[in-house]
mmCIF file of N, CA and C in Angstrom:
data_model
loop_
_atom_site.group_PDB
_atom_site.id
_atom_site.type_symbol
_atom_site.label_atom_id
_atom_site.label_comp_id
_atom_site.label_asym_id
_atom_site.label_seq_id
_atom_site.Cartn_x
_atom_site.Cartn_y
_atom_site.Cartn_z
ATOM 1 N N UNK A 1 15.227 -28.968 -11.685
ATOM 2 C CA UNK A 1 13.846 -28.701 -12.024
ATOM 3 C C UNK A 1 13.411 -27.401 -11.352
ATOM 4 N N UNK A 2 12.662 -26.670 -11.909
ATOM 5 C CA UNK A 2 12.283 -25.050 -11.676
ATOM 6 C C UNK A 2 10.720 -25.385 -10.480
ATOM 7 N N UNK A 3 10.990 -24.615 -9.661
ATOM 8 C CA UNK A 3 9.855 -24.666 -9.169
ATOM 9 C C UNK A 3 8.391 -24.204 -9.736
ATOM 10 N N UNK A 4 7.364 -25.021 -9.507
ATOM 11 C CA UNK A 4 6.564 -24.201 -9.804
ATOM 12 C C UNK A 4 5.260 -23.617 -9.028
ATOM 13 N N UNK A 5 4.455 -22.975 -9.578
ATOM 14 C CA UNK A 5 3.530 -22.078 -8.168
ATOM 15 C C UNK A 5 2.067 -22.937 -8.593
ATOM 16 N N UNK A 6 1.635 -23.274 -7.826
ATOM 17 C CA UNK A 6 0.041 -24.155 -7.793
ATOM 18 C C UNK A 6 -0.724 -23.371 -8.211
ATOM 19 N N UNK A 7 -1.671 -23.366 -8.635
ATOM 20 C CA UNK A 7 -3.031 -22.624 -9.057
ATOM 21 C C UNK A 7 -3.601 -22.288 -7.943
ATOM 22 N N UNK A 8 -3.963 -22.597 -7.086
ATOM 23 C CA UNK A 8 -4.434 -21.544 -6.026
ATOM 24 C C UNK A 8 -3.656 -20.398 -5.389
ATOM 25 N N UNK A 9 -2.336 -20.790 -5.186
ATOM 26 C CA UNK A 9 -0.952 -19.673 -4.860
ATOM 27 C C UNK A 9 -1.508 -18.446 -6.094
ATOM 28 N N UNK A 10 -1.184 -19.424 -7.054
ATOM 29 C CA UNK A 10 -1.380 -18.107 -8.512
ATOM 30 C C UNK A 10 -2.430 -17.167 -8.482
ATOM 31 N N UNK A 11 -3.604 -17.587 -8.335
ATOM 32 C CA UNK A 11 -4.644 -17.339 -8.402
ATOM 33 C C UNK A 11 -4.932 -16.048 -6.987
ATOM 34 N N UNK A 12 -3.972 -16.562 -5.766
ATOM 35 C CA UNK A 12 -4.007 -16.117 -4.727
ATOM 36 C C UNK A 12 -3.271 -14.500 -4.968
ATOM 37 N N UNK A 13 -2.005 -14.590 -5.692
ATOM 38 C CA UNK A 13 -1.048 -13.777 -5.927
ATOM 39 C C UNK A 13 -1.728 -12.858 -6.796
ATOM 40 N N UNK A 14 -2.583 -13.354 -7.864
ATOM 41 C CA UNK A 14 -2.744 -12.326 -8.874
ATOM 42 C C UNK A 14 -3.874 -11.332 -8.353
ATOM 43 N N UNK A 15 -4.806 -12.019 -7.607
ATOM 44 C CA UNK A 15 -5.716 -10.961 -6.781
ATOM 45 C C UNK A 15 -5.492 -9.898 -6.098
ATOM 46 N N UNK A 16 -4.468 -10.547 -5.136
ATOM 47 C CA UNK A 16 -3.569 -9.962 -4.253
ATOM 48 C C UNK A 16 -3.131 -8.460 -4.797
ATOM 49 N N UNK A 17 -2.746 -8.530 -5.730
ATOM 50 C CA UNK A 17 -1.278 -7.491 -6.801
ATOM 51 C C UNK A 17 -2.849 -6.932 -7.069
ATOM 52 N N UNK A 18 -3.542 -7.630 -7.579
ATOM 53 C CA UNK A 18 -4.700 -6.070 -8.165
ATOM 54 C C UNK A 18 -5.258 -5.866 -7.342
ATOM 55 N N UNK A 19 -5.630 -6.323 -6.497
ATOM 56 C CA UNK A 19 -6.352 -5.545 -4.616
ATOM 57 C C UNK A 19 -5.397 -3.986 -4.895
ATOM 58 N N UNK A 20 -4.340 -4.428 -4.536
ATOM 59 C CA UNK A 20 -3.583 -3.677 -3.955
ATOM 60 C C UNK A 20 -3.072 -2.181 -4.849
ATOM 61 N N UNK A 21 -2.952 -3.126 -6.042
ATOM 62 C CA UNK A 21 -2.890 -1.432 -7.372
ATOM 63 C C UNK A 21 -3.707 -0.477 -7.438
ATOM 64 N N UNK A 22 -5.258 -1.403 -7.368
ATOM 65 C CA UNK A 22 -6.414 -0.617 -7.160
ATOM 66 C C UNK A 22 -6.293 0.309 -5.952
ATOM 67 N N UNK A 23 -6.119 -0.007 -5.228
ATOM 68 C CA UNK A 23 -6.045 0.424 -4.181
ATOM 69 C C UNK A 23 -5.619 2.075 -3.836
ATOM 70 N N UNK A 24 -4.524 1.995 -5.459
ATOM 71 C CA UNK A 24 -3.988 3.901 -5.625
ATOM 72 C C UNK A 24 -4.797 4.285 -5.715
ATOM 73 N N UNK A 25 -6.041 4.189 -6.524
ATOM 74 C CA UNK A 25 -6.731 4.511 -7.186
ATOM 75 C C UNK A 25 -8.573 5.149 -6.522
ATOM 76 N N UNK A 26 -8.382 4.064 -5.813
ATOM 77 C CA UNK A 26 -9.569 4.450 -5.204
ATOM 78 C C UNK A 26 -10.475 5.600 -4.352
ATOM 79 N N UNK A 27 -9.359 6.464 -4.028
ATOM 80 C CA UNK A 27 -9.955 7.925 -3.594
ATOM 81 C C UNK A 27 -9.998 8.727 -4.586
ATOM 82 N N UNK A 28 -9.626 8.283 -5.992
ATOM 83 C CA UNK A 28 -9.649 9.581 -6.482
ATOM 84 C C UNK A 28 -11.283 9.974 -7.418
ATOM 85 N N UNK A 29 -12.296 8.823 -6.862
ATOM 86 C CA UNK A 29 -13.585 9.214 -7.344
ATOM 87 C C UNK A 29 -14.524 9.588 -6.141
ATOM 88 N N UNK A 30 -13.528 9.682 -5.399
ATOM 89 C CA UNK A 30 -14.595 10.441 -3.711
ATOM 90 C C UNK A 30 -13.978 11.552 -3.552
ATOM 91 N N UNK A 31 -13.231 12.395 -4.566
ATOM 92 C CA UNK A 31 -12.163 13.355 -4.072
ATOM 93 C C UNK A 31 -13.486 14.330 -3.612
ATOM 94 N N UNK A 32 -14.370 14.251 -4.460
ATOM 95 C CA UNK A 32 -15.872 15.500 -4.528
ATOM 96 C C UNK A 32 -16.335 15.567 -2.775
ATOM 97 N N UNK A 33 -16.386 14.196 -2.656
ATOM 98 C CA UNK A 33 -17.139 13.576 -1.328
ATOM 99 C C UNK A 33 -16.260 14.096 0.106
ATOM 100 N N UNK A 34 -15.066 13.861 -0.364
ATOM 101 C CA UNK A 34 -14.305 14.349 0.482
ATOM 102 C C UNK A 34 -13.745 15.488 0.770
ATOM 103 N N UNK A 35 -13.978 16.212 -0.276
ATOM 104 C CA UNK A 35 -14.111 17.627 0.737
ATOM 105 C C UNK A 35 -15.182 18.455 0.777
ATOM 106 N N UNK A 36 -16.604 17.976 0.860
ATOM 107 C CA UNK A 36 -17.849 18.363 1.111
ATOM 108 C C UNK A 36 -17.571 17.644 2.675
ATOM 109 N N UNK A 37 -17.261 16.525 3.038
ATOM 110 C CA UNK A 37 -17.180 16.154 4.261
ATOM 111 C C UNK A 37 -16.100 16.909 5.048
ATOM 112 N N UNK A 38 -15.374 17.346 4.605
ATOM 113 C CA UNK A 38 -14.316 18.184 5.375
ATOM 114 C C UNK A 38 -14.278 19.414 5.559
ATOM 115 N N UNK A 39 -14.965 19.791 3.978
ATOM 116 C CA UNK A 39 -15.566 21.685 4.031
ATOM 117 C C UNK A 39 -14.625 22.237 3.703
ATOM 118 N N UNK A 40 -13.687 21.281 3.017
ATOM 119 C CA UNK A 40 -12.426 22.105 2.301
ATOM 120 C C UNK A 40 -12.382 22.304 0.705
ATOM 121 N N UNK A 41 -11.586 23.207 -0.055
ATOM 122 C CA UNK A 41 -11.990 22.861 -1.741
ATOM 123 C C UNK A 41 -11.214 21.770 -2.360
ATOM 124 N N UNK A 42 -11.616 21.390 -3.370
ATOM 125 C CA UNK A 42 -11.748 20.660 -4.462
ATOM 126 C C UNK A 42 -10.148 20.335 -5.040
ATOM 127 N N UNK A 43 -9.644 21.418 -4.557
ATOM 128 C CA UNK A 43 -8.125 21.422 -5.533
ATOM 129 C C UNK A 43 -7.012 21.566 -3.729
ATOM 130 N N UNK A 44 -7.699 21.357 -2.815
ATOM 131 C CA UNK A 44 -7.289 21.412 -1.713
ATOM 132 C C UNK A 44 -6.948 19.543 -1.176
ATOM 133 N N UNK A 45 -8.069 18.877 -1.479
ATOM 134 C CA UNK A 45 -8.172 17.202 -1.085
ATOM 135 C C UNK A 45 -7.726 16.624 -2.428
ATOM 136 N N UNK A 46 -7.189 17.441 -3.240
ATOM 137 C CA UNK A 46 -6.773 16.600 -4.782
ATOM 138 C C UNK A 46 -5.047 16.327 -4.219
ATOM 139 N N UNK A 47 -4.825 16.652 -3.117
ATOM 140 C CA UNK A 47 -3.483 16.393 -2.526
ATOM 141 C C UNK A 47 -3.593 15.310 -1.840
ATOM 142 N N UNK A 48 -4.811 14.551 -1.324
ATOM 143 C CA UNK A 48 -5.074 13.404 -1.524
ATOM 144 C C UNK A 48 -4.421 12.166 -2.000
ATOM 145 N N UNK A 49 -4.679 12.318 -3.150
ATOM 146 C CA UNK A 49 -4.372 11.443 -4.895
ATOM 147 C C UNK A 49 -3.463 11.788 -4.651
ATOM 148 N N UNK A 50 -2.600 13.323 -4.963
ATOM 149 C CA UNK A 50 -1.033 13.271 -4.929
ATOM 150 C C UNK A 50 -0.087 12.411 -3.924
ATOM 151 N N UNK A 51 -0.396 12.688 -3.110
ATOM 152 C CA UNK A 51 0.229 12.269 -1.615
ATOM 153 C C UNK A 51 0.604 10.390 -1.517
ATOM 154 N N UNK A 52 -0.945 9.730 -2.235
ATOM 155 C CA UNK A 52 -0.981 8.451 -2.359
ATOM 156 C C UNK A 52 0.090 8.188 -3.507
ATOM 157 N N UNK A 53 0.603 9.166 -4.762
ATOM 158 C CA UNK A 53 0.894 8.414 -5.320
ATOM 159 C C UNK A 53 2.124 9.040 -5.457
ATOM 160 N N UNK A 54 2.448 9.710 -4.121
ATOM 161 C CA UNK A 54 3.795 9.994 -3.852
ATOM 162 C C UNK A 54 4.269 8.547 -2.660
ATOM 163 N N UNK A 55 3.784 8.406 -2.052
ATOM 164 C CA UNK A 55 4.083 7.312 -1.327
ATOM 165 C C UNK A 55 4.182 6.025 -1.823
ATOM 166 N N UNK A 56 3.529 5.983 -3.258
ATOM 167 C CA UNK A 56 4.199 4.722 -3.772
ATOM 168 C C UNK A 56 5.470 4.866 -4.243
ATOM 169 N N UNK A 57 5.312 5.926 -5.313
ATOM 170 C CA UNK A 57 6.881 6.151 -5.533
ATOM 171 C C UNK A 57 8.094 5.899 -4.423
ATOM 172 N N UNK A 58 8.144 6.505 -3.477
ATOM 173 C CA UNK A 58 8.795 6.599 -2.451
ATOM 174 C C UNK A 58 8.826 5.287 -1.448
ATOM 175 N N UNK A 59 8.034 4.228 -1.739
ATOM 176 C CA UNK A 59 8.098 2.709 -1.617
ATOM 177 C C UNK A 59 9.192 2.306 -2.900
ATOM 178 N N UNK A 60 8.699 2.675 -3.706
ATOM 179 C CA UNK A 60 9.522 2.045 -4.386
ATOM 180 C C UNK A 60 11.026 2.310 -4.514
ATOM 181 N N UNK A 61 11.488 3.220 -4.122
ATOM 182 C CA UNK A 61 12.719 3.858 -4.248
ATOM 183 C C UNK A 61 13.013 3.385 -2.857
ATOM 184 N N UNK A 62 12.508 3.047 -1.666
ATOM 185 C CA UNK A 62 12.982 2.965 -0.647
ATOM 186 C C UNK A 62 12.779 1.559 0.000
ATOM 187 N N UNK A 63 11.663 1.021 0.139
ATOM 188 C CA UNK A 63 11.474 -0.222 0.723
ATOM 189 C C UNK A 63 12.038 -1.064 -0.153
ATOM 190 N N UNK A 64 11.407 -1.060 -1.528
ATOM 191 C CA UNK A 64 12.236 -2.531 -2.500
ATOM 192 C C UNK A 64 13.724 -2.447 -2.202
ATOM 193 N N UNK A 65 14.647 -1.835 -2.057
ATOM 194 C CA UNK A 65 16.253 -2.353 -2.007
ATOM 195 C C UNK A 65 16.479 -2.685 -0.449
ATOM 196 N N UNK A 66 15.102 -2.583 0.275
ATOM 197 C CA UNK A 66 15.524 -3.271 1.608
ATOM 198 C C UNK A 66 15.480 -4.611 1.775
ATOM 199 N N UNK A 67 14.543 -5.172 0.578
ATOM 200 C CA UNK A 67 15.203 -6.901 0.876
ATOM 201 C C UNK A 67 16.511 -7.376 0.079
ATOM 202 N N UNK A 68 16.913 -6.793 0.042
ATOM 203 C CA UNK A 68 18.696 -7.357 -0.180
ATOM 204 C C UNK A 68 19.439 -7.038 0.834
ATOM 205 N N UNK A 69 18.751 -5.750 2.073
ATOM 206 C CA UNK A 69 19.505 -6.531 3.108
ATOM 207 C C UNK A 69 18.615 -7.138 4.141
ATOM 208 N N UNK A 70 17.528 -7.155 4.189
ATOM 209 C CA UNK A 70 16.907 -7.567 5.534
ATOM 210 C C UNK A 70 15.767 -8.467 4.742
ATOM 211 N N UNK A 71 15.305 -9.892 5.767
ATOM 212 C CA UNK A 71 14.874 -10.679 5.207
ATOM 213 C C UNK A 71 13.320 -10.635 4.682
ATOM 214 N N UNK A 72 12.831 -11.473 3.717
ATOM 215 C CA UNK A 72 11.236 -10.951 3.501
ATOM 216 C C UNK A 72 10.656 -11.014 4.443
ATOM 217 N N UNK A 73 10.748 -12.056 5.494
ATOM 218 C CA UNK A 73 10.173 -12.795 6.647
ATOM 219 C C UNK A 73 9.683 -11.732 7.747
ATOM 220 N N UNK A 74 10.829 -10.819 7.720
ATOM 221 C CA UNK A 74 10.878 -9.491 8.861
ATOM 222 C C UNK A 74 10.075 -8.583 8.285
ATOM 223 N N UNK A 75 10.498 -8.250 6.789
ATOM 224 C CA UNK A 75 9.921 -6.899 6.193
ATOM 225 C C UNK A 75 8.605 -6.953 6.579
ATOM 226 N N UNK A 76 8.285 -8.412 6.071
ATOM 227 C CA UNK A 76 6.392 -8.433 5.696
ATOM 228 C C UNK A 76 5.756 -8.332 7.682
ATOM 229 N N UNK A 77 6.194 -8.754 8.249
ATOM 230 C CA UNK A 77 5.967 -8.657 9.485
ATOM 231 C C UNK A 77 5.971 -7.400 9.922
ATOM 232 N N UNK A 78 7.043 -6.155 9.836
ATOM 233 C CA UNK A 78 6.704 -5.056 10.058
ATOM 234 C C UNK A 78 5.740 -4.308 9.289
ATOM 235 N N UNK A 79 5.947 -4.460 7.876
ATOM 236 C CA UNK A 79 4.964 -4.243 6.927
ATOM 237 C C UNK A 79 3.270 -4.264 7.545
ATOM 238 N N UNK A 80 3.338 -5.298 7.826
ATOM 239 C CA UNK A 80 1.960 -5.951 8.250
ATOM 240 C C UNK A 80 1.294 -5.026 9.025
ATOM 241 N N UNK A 81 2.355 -4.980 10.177
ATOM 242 C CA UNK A 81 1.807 -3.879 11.817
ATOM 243 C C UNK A 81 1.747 -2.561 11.068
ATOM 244 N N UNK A 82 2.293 -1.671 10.129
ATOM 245 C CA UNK A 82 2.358 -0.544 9.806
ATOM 246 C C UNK A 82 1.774 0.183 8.974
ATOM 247 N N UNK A 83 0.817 -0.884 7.944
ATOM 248 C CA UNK A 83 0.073 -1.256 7.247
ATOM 249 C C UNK A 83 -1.690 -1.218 8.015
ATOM 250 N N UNK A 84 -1.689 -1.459 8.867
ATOM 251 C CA UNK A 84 -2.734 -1.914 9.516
ATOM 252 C C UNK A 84 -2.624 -0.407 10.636
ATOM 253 N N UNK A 85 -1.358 0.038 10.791
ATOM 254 C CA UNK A 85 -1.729 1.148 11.698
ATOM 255 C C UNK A 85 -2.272 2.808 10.577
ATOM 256 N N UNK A 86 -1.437 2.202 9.251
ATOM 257 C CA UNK A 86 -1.743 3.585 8.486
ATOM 258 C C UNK A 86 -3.086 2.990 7.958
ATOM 259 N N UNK A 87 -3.827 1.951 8.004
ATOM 260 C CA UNK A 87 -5.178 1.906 7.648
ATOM 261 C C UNK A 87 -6.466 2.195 8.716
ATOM 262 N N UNK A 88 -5.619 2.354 10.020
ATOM 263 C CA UNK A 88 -6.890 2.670 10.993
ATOM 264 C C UNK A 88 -6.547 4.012 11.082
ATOM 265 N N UNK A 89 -5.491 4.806 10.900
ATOM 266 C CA UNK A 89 -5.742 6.254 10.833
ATOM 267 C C UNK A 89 -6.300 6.837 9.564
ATOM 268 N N UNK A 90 -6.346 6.031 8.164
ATOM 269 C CA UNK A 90 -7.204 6.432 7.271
ATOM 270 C C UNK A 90 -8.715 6.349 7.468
ATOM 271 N N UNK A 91 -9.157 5.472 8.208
ATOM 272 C CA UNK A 91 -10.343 5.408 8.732
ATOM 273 C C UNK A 91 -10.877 6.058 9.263
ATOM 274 N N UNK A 92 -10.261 6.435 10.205
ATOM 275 C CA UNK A 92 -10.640 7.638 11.167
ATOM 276 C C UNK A 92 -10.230 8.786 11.346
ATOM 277 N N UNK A 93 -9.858 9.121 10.231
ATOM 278 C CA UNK A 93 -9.221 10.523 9.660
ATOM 279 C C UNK A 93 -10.701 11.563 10.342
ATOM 280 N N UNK A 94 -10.117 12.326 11.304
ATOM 281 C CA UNK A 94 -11.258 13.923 11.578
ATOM 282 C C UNK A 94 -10.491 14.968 10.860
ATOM 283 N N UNK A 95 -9.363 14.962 10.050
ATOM 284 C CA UNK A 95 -9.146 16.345 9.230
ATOM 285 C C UNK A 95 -8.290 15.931 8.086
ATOM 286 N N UNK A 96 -8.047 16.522 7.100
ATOM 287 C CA UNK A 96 -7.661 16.560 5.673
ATOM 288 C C UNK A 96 -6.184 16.207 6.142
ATOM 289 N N UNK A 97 -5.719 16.499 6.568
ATOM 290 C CA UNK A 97 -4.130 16.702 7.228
ATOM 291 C C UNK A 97 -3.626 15.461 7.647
ATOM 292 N N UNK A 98 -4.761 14.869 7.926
ATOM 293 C CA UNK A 98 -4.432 13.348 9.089
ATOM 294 C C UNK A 98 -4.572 12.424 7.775
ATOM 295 N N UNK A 99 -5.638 12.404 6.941
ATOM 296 C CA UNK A 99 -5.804 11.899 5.784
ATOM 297 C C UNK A 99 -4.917 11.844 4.804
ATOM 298 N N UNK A 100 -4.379 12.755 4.270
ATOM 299 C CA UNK A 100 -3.314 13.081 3.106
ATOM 300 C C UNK A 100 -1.958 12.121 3.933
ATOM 301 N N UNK A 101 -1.538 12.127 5.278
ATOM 302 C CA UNK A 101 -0.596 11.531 5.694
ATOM 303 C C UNK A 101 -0.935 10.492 5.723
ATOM 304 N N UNK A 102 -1.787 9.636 6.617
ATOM 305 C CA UNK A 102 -2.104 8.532 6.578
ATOM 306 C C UNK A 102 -2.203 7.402 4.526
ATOM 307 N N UNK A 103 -2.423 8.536 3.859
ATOM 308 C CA UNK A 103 -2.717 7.770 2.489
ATOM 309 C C UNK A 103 -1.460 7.867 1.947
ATOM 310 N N UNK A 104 -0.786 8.476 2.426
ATOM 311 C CA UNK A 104 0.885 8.515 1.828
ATOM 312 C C UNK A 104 1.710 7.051 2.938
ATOM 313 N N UNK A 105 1.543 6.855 3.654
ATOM 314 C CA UNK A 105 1.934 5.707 4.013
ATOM 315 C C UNK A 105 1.247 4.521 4.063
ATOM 316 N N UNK A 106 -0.278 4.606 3.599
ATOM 317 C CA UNK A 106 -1.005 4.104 3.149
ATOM 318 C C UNK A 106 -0.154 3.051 1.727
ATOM 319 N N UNK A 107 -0.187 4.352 0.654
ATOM 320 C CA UNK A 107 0.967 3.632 -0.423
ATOM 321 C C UNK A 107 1.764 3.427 -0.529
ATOM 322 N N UNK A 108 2.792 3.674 0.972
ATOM 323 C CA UNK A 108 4.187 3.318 0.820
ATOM 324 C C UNK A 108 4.394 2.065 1.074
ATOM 325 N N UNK A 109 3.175 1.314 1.812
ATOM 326 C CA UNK A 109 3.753 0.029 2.344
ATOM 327 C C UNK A 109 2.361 -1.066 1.226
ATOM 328 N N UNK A 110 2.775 -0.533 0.006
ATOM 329 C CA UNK A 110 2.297 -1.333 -1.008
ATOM 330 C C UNK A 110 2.810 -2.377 -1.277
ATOM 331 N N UNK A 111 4.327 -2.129 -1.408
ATOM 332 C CA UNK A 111 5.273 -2.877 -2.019
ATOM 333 C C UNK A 111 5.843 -4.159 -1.280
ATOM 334 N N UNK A 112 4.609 -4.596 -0.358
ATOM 335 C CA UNK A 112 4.938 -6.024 0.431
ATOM 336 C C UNK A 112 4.232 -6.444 -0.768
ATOM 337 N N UNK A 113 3.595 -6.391 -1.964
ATOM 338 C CA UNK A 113 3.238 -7.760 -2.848
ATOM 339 C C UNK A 113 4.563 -8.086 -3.038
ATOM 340 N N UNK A 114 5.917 -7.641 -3.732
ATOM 341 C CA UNK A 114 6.906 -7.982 -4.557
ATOM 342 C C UNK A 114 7.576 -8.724 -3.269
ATOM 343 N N UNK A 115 7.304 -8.663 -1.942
ATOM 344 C CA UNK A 115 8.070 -9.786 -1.319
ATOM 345 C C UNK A 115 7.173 -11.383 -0.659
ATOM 346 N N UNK A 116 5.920 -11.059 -1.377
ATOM 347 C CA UNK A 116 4.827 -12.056 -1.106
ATOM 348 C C UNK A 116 5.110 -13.017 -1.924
ATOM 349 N N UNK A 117 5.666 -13.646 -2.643
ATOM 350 C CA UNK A 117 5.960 -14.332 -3.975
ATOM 351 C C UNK A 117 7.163 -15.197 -2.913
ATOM 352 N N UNK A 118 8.156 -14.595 -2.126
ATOM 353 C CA UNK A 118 9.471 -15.390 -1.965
ATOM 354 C C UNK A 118 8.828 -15.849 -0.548
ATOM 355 N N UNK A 119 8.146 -14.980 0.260
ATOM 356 C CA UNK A 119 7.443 -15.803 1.798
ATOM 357 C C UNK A 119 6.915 -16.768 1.677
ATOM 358 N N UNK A 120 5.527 -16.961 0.758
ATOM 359 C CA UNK A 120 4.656 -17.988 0.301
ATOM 360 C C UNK A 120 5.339 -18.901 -0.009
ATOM 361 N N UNK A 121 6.285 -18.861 -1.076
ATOM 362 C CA UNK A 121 6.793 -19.938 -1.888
ATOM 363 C C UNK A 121 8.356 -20.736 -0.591
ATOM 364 N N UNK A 122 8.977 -19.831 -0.138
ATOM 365 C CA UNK A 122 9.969 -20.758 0.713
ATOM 366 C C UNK A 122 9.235 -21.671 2.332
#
């Protein structure tokens, strides 16, 4: 018999995955805001957006083939701490420089949803 996932798991998971997609997405309607706050141009903080959605790519090419060798249990645990450290330097970004990095590892450590499915469930 196939396992199956409860309605609140489901319900839990599917939020989860669009939190987190959104999530590319979301600087790129403050790009204006953000560099009136920085005093830099327009086509200068649009590296921003790039940067974020270079770091997913680069999750994906790099973190996903790490759980075939190392367990979800560990990943999501480092994930977690590294995740939480590239979100307090997005926070408190004082220059464009600190920002563009921080949002590139920001999206690299996206790709703990695709190992949230095997933690939850074992």
């Amino acid at each position: 018999m196939k396992p199956t996932l409860s309605n609140p798991l489901l319900y839990l998971m599917s939020i989860t995955a669009g939190l987190v997609v959104a999530n590319l997405y979301y600087s790129q309607p403050l790009l204006h805001l953000i560099s009136v706050e920085f005093n830099v141009s327009e086509s200068a903080v649009s590296n921003v957006a790039l940067f974020t959605q270079l770091g997913y790519a680069f999750g994906l090419l790099f973190i996903i083939p790490l759980g075939d060798k190392i367990s979800n249990h560990t990943i999501l645990q480092y994930d977690f701490v590294l995740m939480l450290m590239a979100l307090l330097a997005t926070a408190f970004s004082n220059s464009l420089l600190l920002l563009i990095i921080s949002s590139f590892f920001v999206a690299l450590r996206r790709q703990f949803r695709n190992y949230l499915y095997q933690w939850l469930h074992n």
